[in-house]
Amino acid sequence: GAGPWEECFEAAVQLALRAGQIIRKALTEEKHVSTKTSAADLVTETDHLVENLIISELRKRFPSHRFIAEEAAASGAKCVLTHSPTWIIDPIDGTCNFVHRFPTVAVSIGFAVHQELEFGVIYHCTEERLYTGRRGRGAFCNSQRLQVSRETDLSKALVLTEIGPKRDPATLKLFLSNMERLLHAKAHGVRVIGSSTLALCHLASGAADAYYQFGLHCWDLAAATVIIREAGGIVMDTSGGPLDLMSCRVVAAGTREMAMLIAQALQTINYGRDDEK
Ligand code: IPD
């Protein structure tokens, strides 16, 4: 039957589709672009518009719930995950893609209760693919059930990553040397598509074998984590320990063996924590 958070899940789906329609239309129009933490960390008026739409609609329906959202955080709102029902929102994941009209852009809405992720909804705006995962109830793309890859051998793996916003020489050196280590280990390929959430959805779909990143945020990770776990995959910290949603780092894979191989190959890039900003 319908779980306790059914109404919330339905609201998330409706809002992701509505937001996606706005983003799809705005993609080809003129944009006002601003920067945040670095020259490569972009935001547009559509990010703000969509975030405000999603939060105001959810607040009307669920007035006691809490919110963590990318643009609110950029304006100084604290990222704290309490025991209250909490929505974790990225209005446009892949803002740089959006700015360049590169059609890999998503809306991501995650939902946690008692600090446990209950469901995630990620909408690929241009391909109109809706990824959903609900704890204990599987993961889907539209109506198709998702299943991760069972690959355990890094030398047979397609690996996904994202660059992250920091571009100082020391960070770039570590980023490139991590990629070099995976290529030395003979990974079949490394891909950077410009959207953490959609890369993680490819992993959930079995279209790639692993994902890692330093510098992503809780709103890049919350919804995708439920989807990957419900598709049978592993989401962990880059140390090999349990995932920490606020730690700005992640390794995910279809199998624990693969995730551990990636974790062991990586050098840490320090991005601080979402809950200490
Ligand atoms: C970013 C994108 C980017 C990744 C960053 C994310 P945004 O999200 O997913 O590919 O490298 O870590 O924060 O800023 O476009 O929502």
PDB file of C-alpha atoms and ligand atoms in Angstrom:
ATOM      1  CA  GLY A   1       0.000   0.000   0.000  1.00  0.00           C
ATOM      2  CA  ALA A   2       0.930   3.674   0.097  1.00  0.00           C
ATOM      3  CA  GLY A   3       3.836   4.366   2.449  1.00  0.00           C
ATOM      4  CA  PRO A   4       3.765   7.183   5.039  1.00  0.00           C
ATOM      5  CA  TRP A   5       5.558   9.609   2.730  1.00  0.00           C
ATOM      6  CA  GLU A   6       3.478   8.863  -0.379  1.00  0.00           C
ATOM      7  CA  GLU A   7       1.978  12.356  -0.513  1.00  0.00           C
ATOM      8  CA  CYS A   8       5.445  13.919  -0.261  1.00  0.00           C
ATOM      9  CA  PHE A   9       6.790  11.662  -2.994  1.00  0.00           C
ATOM     10  CA  GLU A  10       3.895  12.553  -5.323  1.00  0.00           C
ATOM     11  CA  ALA A  11       4.487  16.274  -4.640  1.00  0.00           C
ATOM     12  CA  ALA A  12       8.192  15.863  -5.451  1.00  0.00           C
ATOM     13  CA  VAL A  13       7.402  14.183  -8.778  1.00  0.00           C
ATOM     14  CA  GLN A  14       4.880  16.866  -9.784  1.00  0.00           C
ATOM     15  CA  LEU A  15       7.266  19.702  -8.862  1.00  0.00           C
ATOM     16  CA  ALA A  16      10.263  18.119 -10.605  1.00  0.00           C
ATOM     17  CA  LEU A  17       8.219  17.834 -13.811  1.00  0.00           C
ATOM     18  CA  ARG A  18       6.973  21.436 -13.499  1.00  0.00           C
ATOM     19  CA  ALA A  19      10.481  22.727 -12.820  1.00  0.00           C
ATOM     20  CA  GLY A  20      11.810  20.663 -15.722  1.00  0.00           C
ATOM     21  CA  GLN A  21       9.386  22.319 -18.107  1.00  0.00           C
ATOM     22  CA  ILE A  22      10.602  25.778 -17.017  1.00  0.00           C
ATOM     23  CA  ILE A  23      14.255  24.753 -17.366  1.00  0.00           C
ATOM     24  CA  ARG A  24      13.690  23.150 -20.793  1.00  0.00           C
ATOM     25  CA  LYS A  25      12.145  26.367 -22.070  1.00  0.00           C
ATOM     26  CA  ALA A  26      14.828  28.602 -20.495  1.00  0.00           C
ATOM     27  CA  LEU A  27      17.691  26.472 -21.867  1.00  0.00           C
ATOM     28  CA  THR A  28      17.608  28.110 -25.299  1.00  0.00           C
ATOM     29  CA  GLU A  29      16.847  31.650 -24.062  1.00  0.00           C
ATOM     30  CA  GLU A  30      19.175  34.489 -23.033  1.00  0.00           C
ATOM     31  CA  LYS A  31      20.504  34.053 -19.478  1.00  0.00           C
ATOM     32  CA  HIS A  32      21.926  36.289 -16.757  1.00  0.00           C
ATOM     33  CA  VAL A  33      24.892  34.380 -15.341  1.00  0.00           C
ATOM     34  CA  SER A  34      26.601  35.118 -12.010  1.00  0.00           C
ATOM     35  CA  THR A  35      29.437  33.338 -10.227  1.00  0.00           C
ATOM     36  CA  LYS A  36      29.504  31.946  -6.668  1.00  0.00           C
ATOM     37  CA  THR A  37      32.567  30.321  -5.019  1.00  0.00           C
ATOM     38  CA  SER A  38      34.731  30.428  -8.178  1.00  0.00           C
ATOM     39  CA  ALA A  39      34.684  31.590 -11.792  1.00  0.00           C
ATOM     40  CA  ALA A  40      33.454  28.094 -12.739  1.00  0.00           C
ATOM     41  CA  ASP A  41      30.666  27.974 -10.109  1.00  0.00           C
ATOM     42  CA  LEU A  42      27.695  29.449 -11.958  1.00  0.00           C
ATOM     43  CA  VAL A  43      24.149  30.486 -11.141  1.00  0.00           C
ATOM     44  CA  THR A  44      21.343  31.979 -13.261  1.00  0.00           C
ATOM     45  CA  GLU A  45      17.995  33.578 -12.542  1.00  0.00           C
ATOM     46  CA  THR A  46      16.384  30.251 -13.502  1.00  0.00           C
ATOM     47  CA  ASP A  47      18.201  28.443 -10.643  1.00  0.00           C
ATOM     48  CA  HIS A  48      16.645  30.951  -8.209  1.00  0.00           C
ATOM     49  CA  LEU A  49      13.225  30.915  -9.857  1.00  0.00           C
ATOM     50  CA  VAL A  50      12.973  27.120  -9.834  1.00  0.00           C
ATOM     51  CA  GLU A  51      14.283  26.783  -6.275  1.00  0.00           C
ATOM     52  CA  ASN A  52      11.805  29.370  -4.992  1.00  0.00           C
ATOM     53  CA  LEU A  53       8.947  27.662  -6.835  1.00  0.00           C
ATOM     54  CA  ILE A  54       9.766  24.218  -5.416  1.00  0.00           C
ATOM     55  CA  ILE A  55      10.279  25.447  -1.840  1.00  0.00           C
ATOM     56  CA  SER A  56       7.234  27.718  -1.742  1.00  0.00           C
ATOM     57  CA  GLU A  57       4.927  24.976  -3.060  1.00  0.00           C
ATOM     58  CA  LEU A  58       6.313  22.396  -0.622  1.00  0.00           C
ATOM     59  CA  ARG A  59       6.134  24.828   2.317  1.00  0.00           C
ATOM     60  CA  LYS A  60       2.440  25.460   1.583  1.00  0.00           C
ATOM     61  CA  ARG A  61       1.676  21.739   1.694  1.00  0.00           C
ATOM     62  CA  PHE A  62       4.098  20.694   4.435  1.00  0.00           C
ATOM     63  CA  PRO A  63       4.560  23.747   6.696  1.00  0.00           C
ATOM     64  CA  SER A  64       6.504  21.905   9.429  1.00  0.00           C
ATOM     65  CA  HIS A  65       9.150  20.483   7.062  1.00  0.00           C
ATOM     66  CA  ARG A  66      12.696  21.806   6.736  1.00  0.00           C
ATOM     67  CA  PHE A  67      14.686  22.633   3.592  1.00  0.00           C
ATOM     68  CA  ILE A  68      18.286  22.447   2.428  1.00  0.00           C
ATOM     69  CA  ALA A  69      18.710  23.919  -1.049  1.00  0.00           C
ATOM     70  CA  GLU A  70      21.629  24.978  -3.226  1.00  0.00           C
ATOM     71  CA  GLU A  71      20.850  28.653  -3.790  1.00  0.00           C
ATOM     72  CA  ALA A  72      19.594  29.238  -0.230  1.00  0.00           C
ATOM     73  CA  ALA A  73      22.892  27.760   0.993  1.00  0.00           C
ATOM     74  CA  ALA A  74      24.810  30.030  -1.400  1.00  0.00           C
ATOM     75  CA  SER A  75      23.007  32.976   0.244  1.00  0.00           C
ATOM     76  CA  GLY A  76      24.202  31.850   3.680  1.00  0.00           C
ATOM     77  CA  ALA A  77      21.469  29.449   4.892  1.00  0.00           C
ATOM     78  CA  LYS A  78      22.966  26.682   7.064  1.00  0.00           C
ATOM     79  CA  CYS A  79      22.934  23.058   5.863  1.00  0.00           C
ATOM     80  CA  VAL A  80      21.880  21.069   8.892  1.00  0.00           C
ATOM     81  CA  LEU A  81      20.155  17.737   8.710  1.00  0.00           C
ATOM     82  CA  THR A  82      17.993  17.412  11.831  1.00  0.00           C
ATOM     83  CA  HIS A  83      15.539  14.608  12.661  1.00  0.00           C
ATOM     84  CA  SER A  84      12.680  16.637  11.120  1.00  0.00           C
ATOM     85  CA  PRO A  85      11.406  15.747   7.652  1.00  0.00           C
ATOM     86  CA  THR A  86      13.869  17.594   5.389  1.00  0.00           C
ATOM     87  CA  TRP A  87      13.824  18.309   1.659  1.00  0.00           C
ATOM     88  CA  ILE A  88      17.243  18.494  -0.023  1.00  0.00           C
ATOM     89  CA  ILE A  89      16.989  20.335  -3.335  1.00  0.00           C
ATOM     90  CA  ASP A  90      19.169  21.175  -6.324  1.00  0.00           C
ATOM     91  CA  PRO A  91      16.984  23.298  -8.641  1.00  0.00           C
ATOM     92  CA  ILE A  92      19.349  22.961 -11.629  1.00  0.00           C
ATOM     93  CA  ASP A  93      22.127  20.399 -11.435  1.00  0.00           C
ATOM     94  CA  GLY A  94      24.438  21.089 -14.323  1.00  0.00           C
ATOM     95  CA  THR A  95      24.102  24.871 -14.307  1.00  0.00           C
ATOM     96  CA  CYS A  96      27.260  25.206 -16.425  1.00  0.00           C
ATOM     97  CA  ASN A  97      25.697  22.846 -18.997  1.00  0.00           C
ATOM     98  CA  PHE A  98      22.475  24.882 -18.799  1.00  0.00           C
ATOM     99  CA  VAL A  99      24.393  28.128 -19.466  1.00  0.00           C
ATOM    100  CA  HIS A 100      26.044  26.561 -22.541  1.00  0.00           C
ATOM    101  CA  ARG A 101      22.872  24.809 -23.775  1.00  0.00           C
ATOM    102  CA  PHE A 102      24.575  21.449 -23.303  1.00  0.00           C
ATOM    103  CA  PRO A 103      21.533  19.216 -22.848  1.00  0.00           C
ATOM    104  CA  THR A 104      22.488  17.400 -19.624  1.00  0.00           C
ATOM    105  CA  VAL A 105      20.563  19.234 -16.930  1.00  0.00           C
ATOM    106  CA  ALA A 106      18.478  17.940 -14.027  1.00  0.00           C
ATOM    107  CA  VAL A 107      16.244  18.863 -11.115  1.00  0.00           C
ATOM    108  CA  SER A 108      17.050  16.899  -7.960  1.00  0.00           C
ATOM    109  CA  ILE A 109      14.756  16.528  -4.930  1.00  0.00           C
ATOM    110  CA  GLY A 110      15.701  14.285  -2.012  1.00  0.00           C
ATOM    111  CA  PHE A 111      13.762  13.721   1.216  1.00  0.00           C
ATOM    112  CA  ALA A 112      15.085  12.552   4.592  1.00  0.00           C
ATOM    113  CA  VAL A 113      13.361  11.777   7.904  1.00  0.00           C
ATOM    114  CA  HIS A 114      15.324  11.131  11.122  1.00  0.00           C
ATOM    115  CA  GLN A 115      18.445  11.704   9.007  1.00  0.00           C
ATOM    116  CA  GLU A 116      17.561   8.724   6.840  1.00  0.00           C
ATOM    117  CA  LEU A 117      16.948   9.220   3.101  1.00  0.00           C
ATOM    118  CA  GLU A 118      13.379   8.139   2.246  1.00  0.00           C
ATOM    119  CA  PHE A 119      13.134   8.951  -1.450  1.00  0.00           C
ATOM    120  CA  GLY A 120      14.839  10.726  -4.327  1.00  0.00           C
ATOM    121  CA  VAL A 121      13.489  12.221  -7.545  1.00  0.00           C
ATOM    122  CA  ILE A 122      15.803  13.363 -10.364  1.00  0.00           C
ATOM    123  CA  TYR A 123      14.379  14.692 -13.610  1.00  0.00           C
ATOM    124  CA  HIS A 124      16.530  14.813 -16.773  1.00  0.00           C
ATOM    125  CA  CYS A 125      14.902  17.937 -18.212  1.00  0.00           C
ATOM    126  CA  THR A 126      15.768  17.618 -21.896  1.00  0.00           C
ATOM    127  CA  GLU A 127      15.346  13.868 -22.305  1.00  0.00           C
ATOM    128  CA  GLU A 128      12.250  13.876 -20.083  1.00  0.00           C
ATOM    129  CA  ARG A 129      13.489  10.957 -18.018  1.00  0.00           C
ATOM    130  CA  LEU A 130      12.218  10.785 -14.457  1.00  0.00           C
ATOM    131  CA  TYR A 131      14.459   8.819 -12.084  1.00  0.00           C
ATOM    132  CA  THR A 132      12.907   7.831  -8.759  1.00  0.00           C
ATOM    133  CA  GLY A 133      13.943   5.739  -5.802  1.00  0.00           C
ATOM    134  CA  ARG A 134      12.002   5.017  -2.624  1.00  0.00           C
ATOM    135  CA  ARG A 135      13.515   3.242   0.372  1.00  0.00           C
ATOM    136  CA  GLY A 136      12.576  -0.434   0.196  1.00  0.00           C
ATOM    137  CA  ARG A 137      10.583  -0.030  -3.025  1.00  0.00           C
ATOM    138  CA  GLY A 138      13.140  -0.044  -5.832  1.00  0.00           C
ATOM    139  CA  ALA A 139      14.424   2.518  -8.323  1.00  0.00           C
ATOM    140  CA  PHE A 140      12.944   3.430 -11.667  1.00  0.00           C
ATOM    141  CA  CYS A 141      13.528   5.504 -14.786  1.00  0.00           C
ATOM    142  CA  ASN A 142      10.021   6.410 -15.936  1.00  0.00           C
ATOM    143  CA  SER A 143       8.388   2.987 -15.475  1.00  0.00           C
ATOM    144  CA  GLN A 144      11.515   0.906 -16.074  1.00  0.00           C
ATOM    145  CA  ARG A 145      13.141  -0.745 -13.039  1.00  0.00           C
ATOM    146  CA  LEU A 146      16.826   0.160 -12.552  1.00  0.00           C
ATOM    147  CA  GLN A 147      19.627  -2.299 -11.823  1.00  0.00           C
ATOM    148  CA  VAL A 148      23.323  -1.436 -11.320  1.00  0.00           C
ATOM    149  CA  SER A 149      26.190  -3.234 -13.064  1.00  0.00           C
ATOM    150  CA  ARG A 150      27.716  -6.230 -11.224  1.00  0.00           C
ATOM    151  CA  GLU A 151      31.277  -5.480 -12.435  1.00  0.00           C
ATOM    152  CA  THR A 152      34.015  -5.938  -9.811  1.00  0.00           C
ATOM    153  CA  ASP A 153      37.122  -5.513 -11.999  1.00  0.00           C
ATOM    154  CA  LEU A 154      38.446  -1.951 -12.331  1.00  0.00           C
ATOM    155  CA  SER A 155      40.217  -2.877 -15.575  1.00  0.00           C
ATOM    156  CA  LYS A 156      36.768  -3.522 -17.101  1.00  0.00           C
ATOM    157  CA  ALA A 157      35.089  -0.429 -15.690  1.00  0.00           C
ATOM    158  CA  LEU A 158      33.591   2.709 -17.161  1.00  0.00           C
ATOM    159  CA  VAL A 159      34.077   5.340 -14.452  1.00  0.00           C
ATOM    160  CA  LEU A 160      32.295   8.678 -14.077  1.00  0.00           C
ATOM    161  CA  THR A 161      33.473  11.753 -12.210  1.00  0.00           C
ATOM    162  CA  GLU A 162      32.900  15.520 -12.049  1.00  0.00           C
ATOM    163  CA  ILE A 163      35.541  18.222 -11.789  1.00  0.00           C
ATOM    164  CA  GLY A 164      34.139  20.296  -8.918  1.00  0.00           C
ATOM    165  CA  PRO A 165      34.276  24.094  -8.675  1.00  0.00           C
ATOM    166  CA  LYS A 166      37.850  24.669  -7.330  1.00  0.00           C
ATOM    167  CA  ARG A 167      40.433  25.375 -10.040  1.00  0.00           C
ATOM    168  CA  ASP A 168      43.561  26.365  -8.100  1.00  0.00           C
ATOM    169  CA  PRO A 169      46.760  24.584  -9.252  1.00  0.00           C
ATOM    170  CA  ALA A 170      46.995  22.248  -6.231  1.00  0.00           C
ATOM    171  CA  THR A 171      43.361  21.090  -6.616  1.00  0.00           C
ATOM    172  CA  LEU A 172      43.717  20.597 -10.371  1.00  0.00           C
ATOM    173  CA  LYS A 173      46.877  18.567  -9.875  1.00  0.00           C
ATOM    174  CA  LEU A 174      45.122  16.223  -7.445  1.00  0.00           C
ATOM    175  CA  PHE A 175      42.057  15.974  -9.700  1.00  0.00           C
ATOM    176  CA  LEU A 176      44.162  15.037 -12.734  1.00  0.00           C
ATOM    177  CA  SER A 177      46.366  12.663 -10.805  1.00  0.00           C
ATOM    178  CA  ASN A 178      43.272  10.814  -9.495  1.00  0.00           C
ATOM    179  CA  MET A 179      42.088  10.411 -13.073  1.00  0.00           C
ATOM    180  CA  GLU A 180      45.577   9.260 -14.094  1.00  0.00           C
ATOM    181  CA  ARG A 181      45.560   6.598 -11.344  1.00  0.00           C
ATOM    182  CA  LEU A 182      42.296   5.132 -12.666  1.00  0.00           C
ATOM    183  CA  LEU A 183      43.623   5.147 -16.219  1.00  0.00           C
ATOM    184  CA  HIS A 184      46.836   3.461 -15.018  1.00  0.00           C
ATOM    185  CA  ALA A 185      44.650   0.817 -13.406  1.00  0.00           C
ATOM    186  CA  LYS A 186      43.319   0.352 -16.976  1.00  0.00           C
ATOM    187  CA  ALA A 187      39.755   1.535 -16.468  1.00  0.00           C
ATOM    188  CA  HIS A 188      38.039   1.349 -19.881  1.00  0.00           C
ATOM    189  CA  GLY A 189      37.232   5.056 -19.720  1.00  0.00           C
ATOM    190  CA  VAL A 190      36.572   8.079 -17.525  1.00  0.00           C
ATOM    191  CA  ARG A 191      33.634  10.401 -18.368  1.00  0.00           C
ATOM    192  CA  VAL A 192      32.733  13.913 -17.194  1.00  0.00           C
ATOM    193  CA  ILE A 193      29.185  14.904 -18.258  1.00  0.00           C
ATOM    194  CA  GLY A 194      28.717  18.073 -16.175  1.00  0.00           C
ATOM    195  CA  SER A 195      25.921  16.938 -13.875  1.00  0.00           C
ATOM    196  CA  SER A 196      26.666  14.932 -10.723  1.00  0.00           C
ATOM    197  CA  THR A 197      23.062  13.808 -10.329  1.00  0.00           C
ATOM    198  CA  LEU A 198      22.693  12.527 -13.912  1.00  0.00           C
ATOM    199  CA  ALA A 199      26.074  10.791 -13.769  1.00  0.00           C
ATOM    200  CA  LEU A 200      24.847   9.049 -10.601  1.00  0.00           C
ATOM    201  CA  CYS A 201      21.611   8.117 -12.439  1.00  0.00           C
ATOM    202  CA  HIS A 202      23.708   6.515 -15.210  1.00  0.00           C
ATOM    203  CA  LEU A 203      25.441   4.488 -12.513  1.00  0.00           C
ATOM    204  CA  ALA A 204      22.048   3.448 -11.065  1.00  0.00           C
ATOM    205  CA  SER A 205      20.971   2.408 -14.578  1.00  0.00           C
ATOM    206  CA  GLY A 206      23.991   0.133 -15.078  1.00  0.00           C
ATOM    207  CA  ALA A 207      25.311   2.414 -17.849  1.00  0.00           C
ATOM    208  CA  ALA A 208      28.562   2.938 -15.913  1.00  0.00           C
ATOM    209  CA  ASP A 209      30.331   0.931 -13.193  1.00  0.00           C
ATOM    210  CA  ALA A 210      31.529   3.578 -10.747  1.00  0.00           C
ATOM    211  CA  TYR A 211      31.403   7.257  -9.796  1.00  0.00           C
ATOM    212  CA  TYR A 212      33.623   9.332  -7.565  1.00  0.00           C
ATOM    213  CA  GLN A 213      33.907  13.025  -6.779  1.00  0.00           C
ATOM    214  CA  PHE A 214      35.366  15.557  -4.383  1.00  0.00           C
ATOM    215  CA  GLY A 215      33.527  18.876  -4.074  1.00  0.00           C
ATOM    216  CA  LEU A 216      29.934  17.844  -4.633  1.00  0.00           C
ATOM    217  CA  HIS A 217      27.287  18.907  -2.146  1.00  0.00           C
ATOM    218  CA  CYS A 218      24.516  17.241  -0.176  1.00  0.00           C
ATOM    219  CA  TRP A 219      21.952  18.449  -2.766  1.00  0.00           C
ATOM    220  CA  ASP A 220      23.960  16.691  -5.531  1.00  0.00           C
ATOM    221  CA  LEU A 221      23.930  13.462  -3.554  1.00  0.00           C
ATOM    222  CA  ALA A 222      20.740  13.072  -1.504  1.00  0.00           C
ATOM    223  CA  ALA A 223      18.228  11.988  -4.161  1.00  0.00           C
ATOM    224  CA  ALA A 224      20.789  10.008  -6.170  1.00  0.00           C
ATOM    225  CA  THR A 225      21.891   8.005  -3.123  1.00  0.00           C
ATOM    226  CA  VAL A 226      18.403   6.501  -2.651  1.00  0.00           C
ATOM    227  CA  ILE A 227      18.137   5.746  -6.371  1.00  0.00           C
ATOM    228  CA  ILE A 228      21.529   3.963  -6.466  1.00  0.00           C
ATOM    229  CA  ARG A 229      20.926   1.966  -3.284  1.00  0.00           C
ATOM    230  CA  GLU A 230      17.478   0.880  -4.505  1.00  0.00           C
ATOM    231  CA  ALA A 231      19.072  -0.175  -7.815  1.00  0.00           C
ATOM    232  CA  GLY A 232      21.378  -2.464  -5.776  1.00  0.00           C
ATOM    233  CA  GLY A 233      24.425  -0.196  -5.672  1.00  0.00           C
ATOM    234  CA  ILE A 234      26.832   1.073  -3.032  1.00  0.00           C
ATOM    235  CA  VAL A 235      27.332   4.711  -1.995  1.00  0.00           C
ATOM    236  CA  MET A 236      30.225   5.326   0.410  1.00  0.00           C
ATOM    237  CA  ASP A 237      32.800   7.824   1.597  1.00  0.00           C
ATOM    238  CA  THR A 238      36.055   8.141  -0.364  1.00  0.00           C
ATOM    239  CA  SER A 239      37.819   6.696   2.728  1.00  0.00           C
ATOM    240  CA  GLY A 240      35.923   3.432   2.210  1.00  0.00           C
ATOM    241  CA  GLY A 241      33.800   4.164   5.303  1.00  0.00           C
ATOM    242  CA  PRO A 242      30.067   4.956   5.455  1.00  0.00           C
ATOM    243  CA  LEU A 243      28.649   7.806   3.388  1.00  0.00           C
ATOM    244  CA  ASP A 244      28.524  11.206   5.067  1.00  0.00           C
ATOM    245  CA  LEU A 245      26.061  13.378   3.125  1.00  0.00           C
ATOM    246  CA  MET A 246      27.732  16.589   4.365  1.00  0.00           C
ATOM    247  CA  SER A 247      31.363  15.613   3.625  1.00  0.00           C
ATOM    248  CA  CYS A 248      31.479  16.828  -0.027  1.00  0.00           C
ATOM    249  CA  ARG A 249      32.962  13.543  -1.249  1.00  0.00           C
ATOM    250  CA  VAL A 250      31.662  10.240  -2.529  1.00  0.00           C
ATOM    251  CA  VAL A 251      32.428   6.934  -4.191  1.00  0.00           C
ATOM    252  CA  ALA A 252      29.534   4.971  -5.682  1.00  0.00           C
ATOM    253  CA  ALA A 253      29.551   1.714  -7.625  1.00  0.00           C
ATOM    254  CA  GLY A 254      27.477  -1.276  -8.607  1.00  0.00           C
ATOM    255  CA  THR A 255      29.474  -3.511  -6.276  1.00  0.00           C
ATOM    256  CA  ARG A 256      31.292  -3.001  -2.966  1.00  0.00           C
ATOM    257  CA  GLU A 257      34.461  -4.504  -4.518  1.00  0.00           C
ATOM    258  CA  MET A 258      34.476  -1.854  -7.248  1.00  0.00           C
ATOM    259  CA  ALA A 259      33.770   0.988  -4.802  1.00  0.00           C
ATOM    260  CA  MET A 260      36.673  -0.154  -2.563  1.00  0.00           C
ATOM    261  CA  LEU A 261      39.085  -0.326  -5.531  1.00  0.00           C
ATOM    262  CA  ILE A 262      38.198   3.243  -6.505  1.00  0.00           C
ATOM    263  CA  ALA A 263      38.406   4.484  -2.895  1.00  0.00           C
ATOM    264  CA  GLN A 264      41.878   2.923  -2.509  1.00  0.00           C
ATOM    265  CA  ALA A 265      43.131   4.573  -5.702  1.00  0.00           C
ATOM    266  CA  LEU A 266      42.090   8.125  -4.754  1.00  0.00           C
ATOM    267  CA  GLN A 267      43.962  10.937  -3.054  1.00  0.00           C
ATOM    268  CA  THR A 268      41.753  13.242  -0.999  1.00  0.00           C
ATOM    269  CA  ILE A 269      40.897  16.728  -2.226  1.00  0.00           C
ATOM    270  CA  ASN A 270      39.732  18.806   0.716  1.00  0.00           C
ATOM    271  CA  TYR A 271      36.535  20.780   0.078  1.00  0.00           C
ATOM    272  CA  GLY A 272      35.440  21.194   3.708  1.00  0.00           C
ATOM    273  CA  ARG A 273      31.938  20.227   4.819  1.00  0.00           C
ATOM    274  CA  ASP A 274      28.483  21.482   3.855  1.00  0.00           C
ATOM    275  CA  ASP A 275      27.471  21.731   7.521  1.00  0.00           C
ATOM    276  CA  GLU A 276      30.498  23.861   8.452  1.00  0.00           C
ATOM    277  CA  LYS A 277      29.945  26.698   5.981  1.00  0.00           C
TER     278      LYS A 277
HETATM  279  C1  IPD B   1      27.402  20.899  -9.903  1.00  0.00           C
HETATM  280  C2  IPD B   1      27.496  19.974 -11.090  1.00  0.00           C
HETATM  281  C3  IPD B   1      28.950  19.758 -11.438  1.00  0.00           C
HETATM  282  C4  IPD B   1      29.722  19.181 -10.249  1.00  0.00           C
HETATM  283  C5  IPD B   1      29.527  20.033  -9.012  1.00  0.00           C
HETATM  284  C6  IPD B   1      28.049  20.233  -8.722  1.00  0.00           C
HETATM  285  P1  IPD B   1      25.320  22.604  -9.962  1.00  0.00           P
HETATM  286  O1  IPD B   1      26.065  21.186  -9.567  1.00  0.00           O
HETATM  287  O2  IPD B   1      26.873  18.742 -10.836  1.00  0.00           O
HETATM  288  O3  IPD B   1      29.065  18.876 -12.511  1.00  0.00           O
HETATM  289  O4  IPD B   1      31.085  19.145 -10.562  1.00  0.00           O
HETATM  290  O5  IPD B   1      30.145  19.402  -7.909  1.00  0.00           O
HETATM  291  O6  IPD B   1      27.895  21.017  -7.550  1.00  0.00           O
HETATM  292  O7  IPD B   1      26.149  23.701  -9.342  1.00  0.00           O
HETATM  293  O8  IPD B   1      25.286  22.675 -11.437  1.00  0.00           O
HETATM  294  O9  IPD B   1      23.993  22.434  -9.304  1.00  0.00           O
END
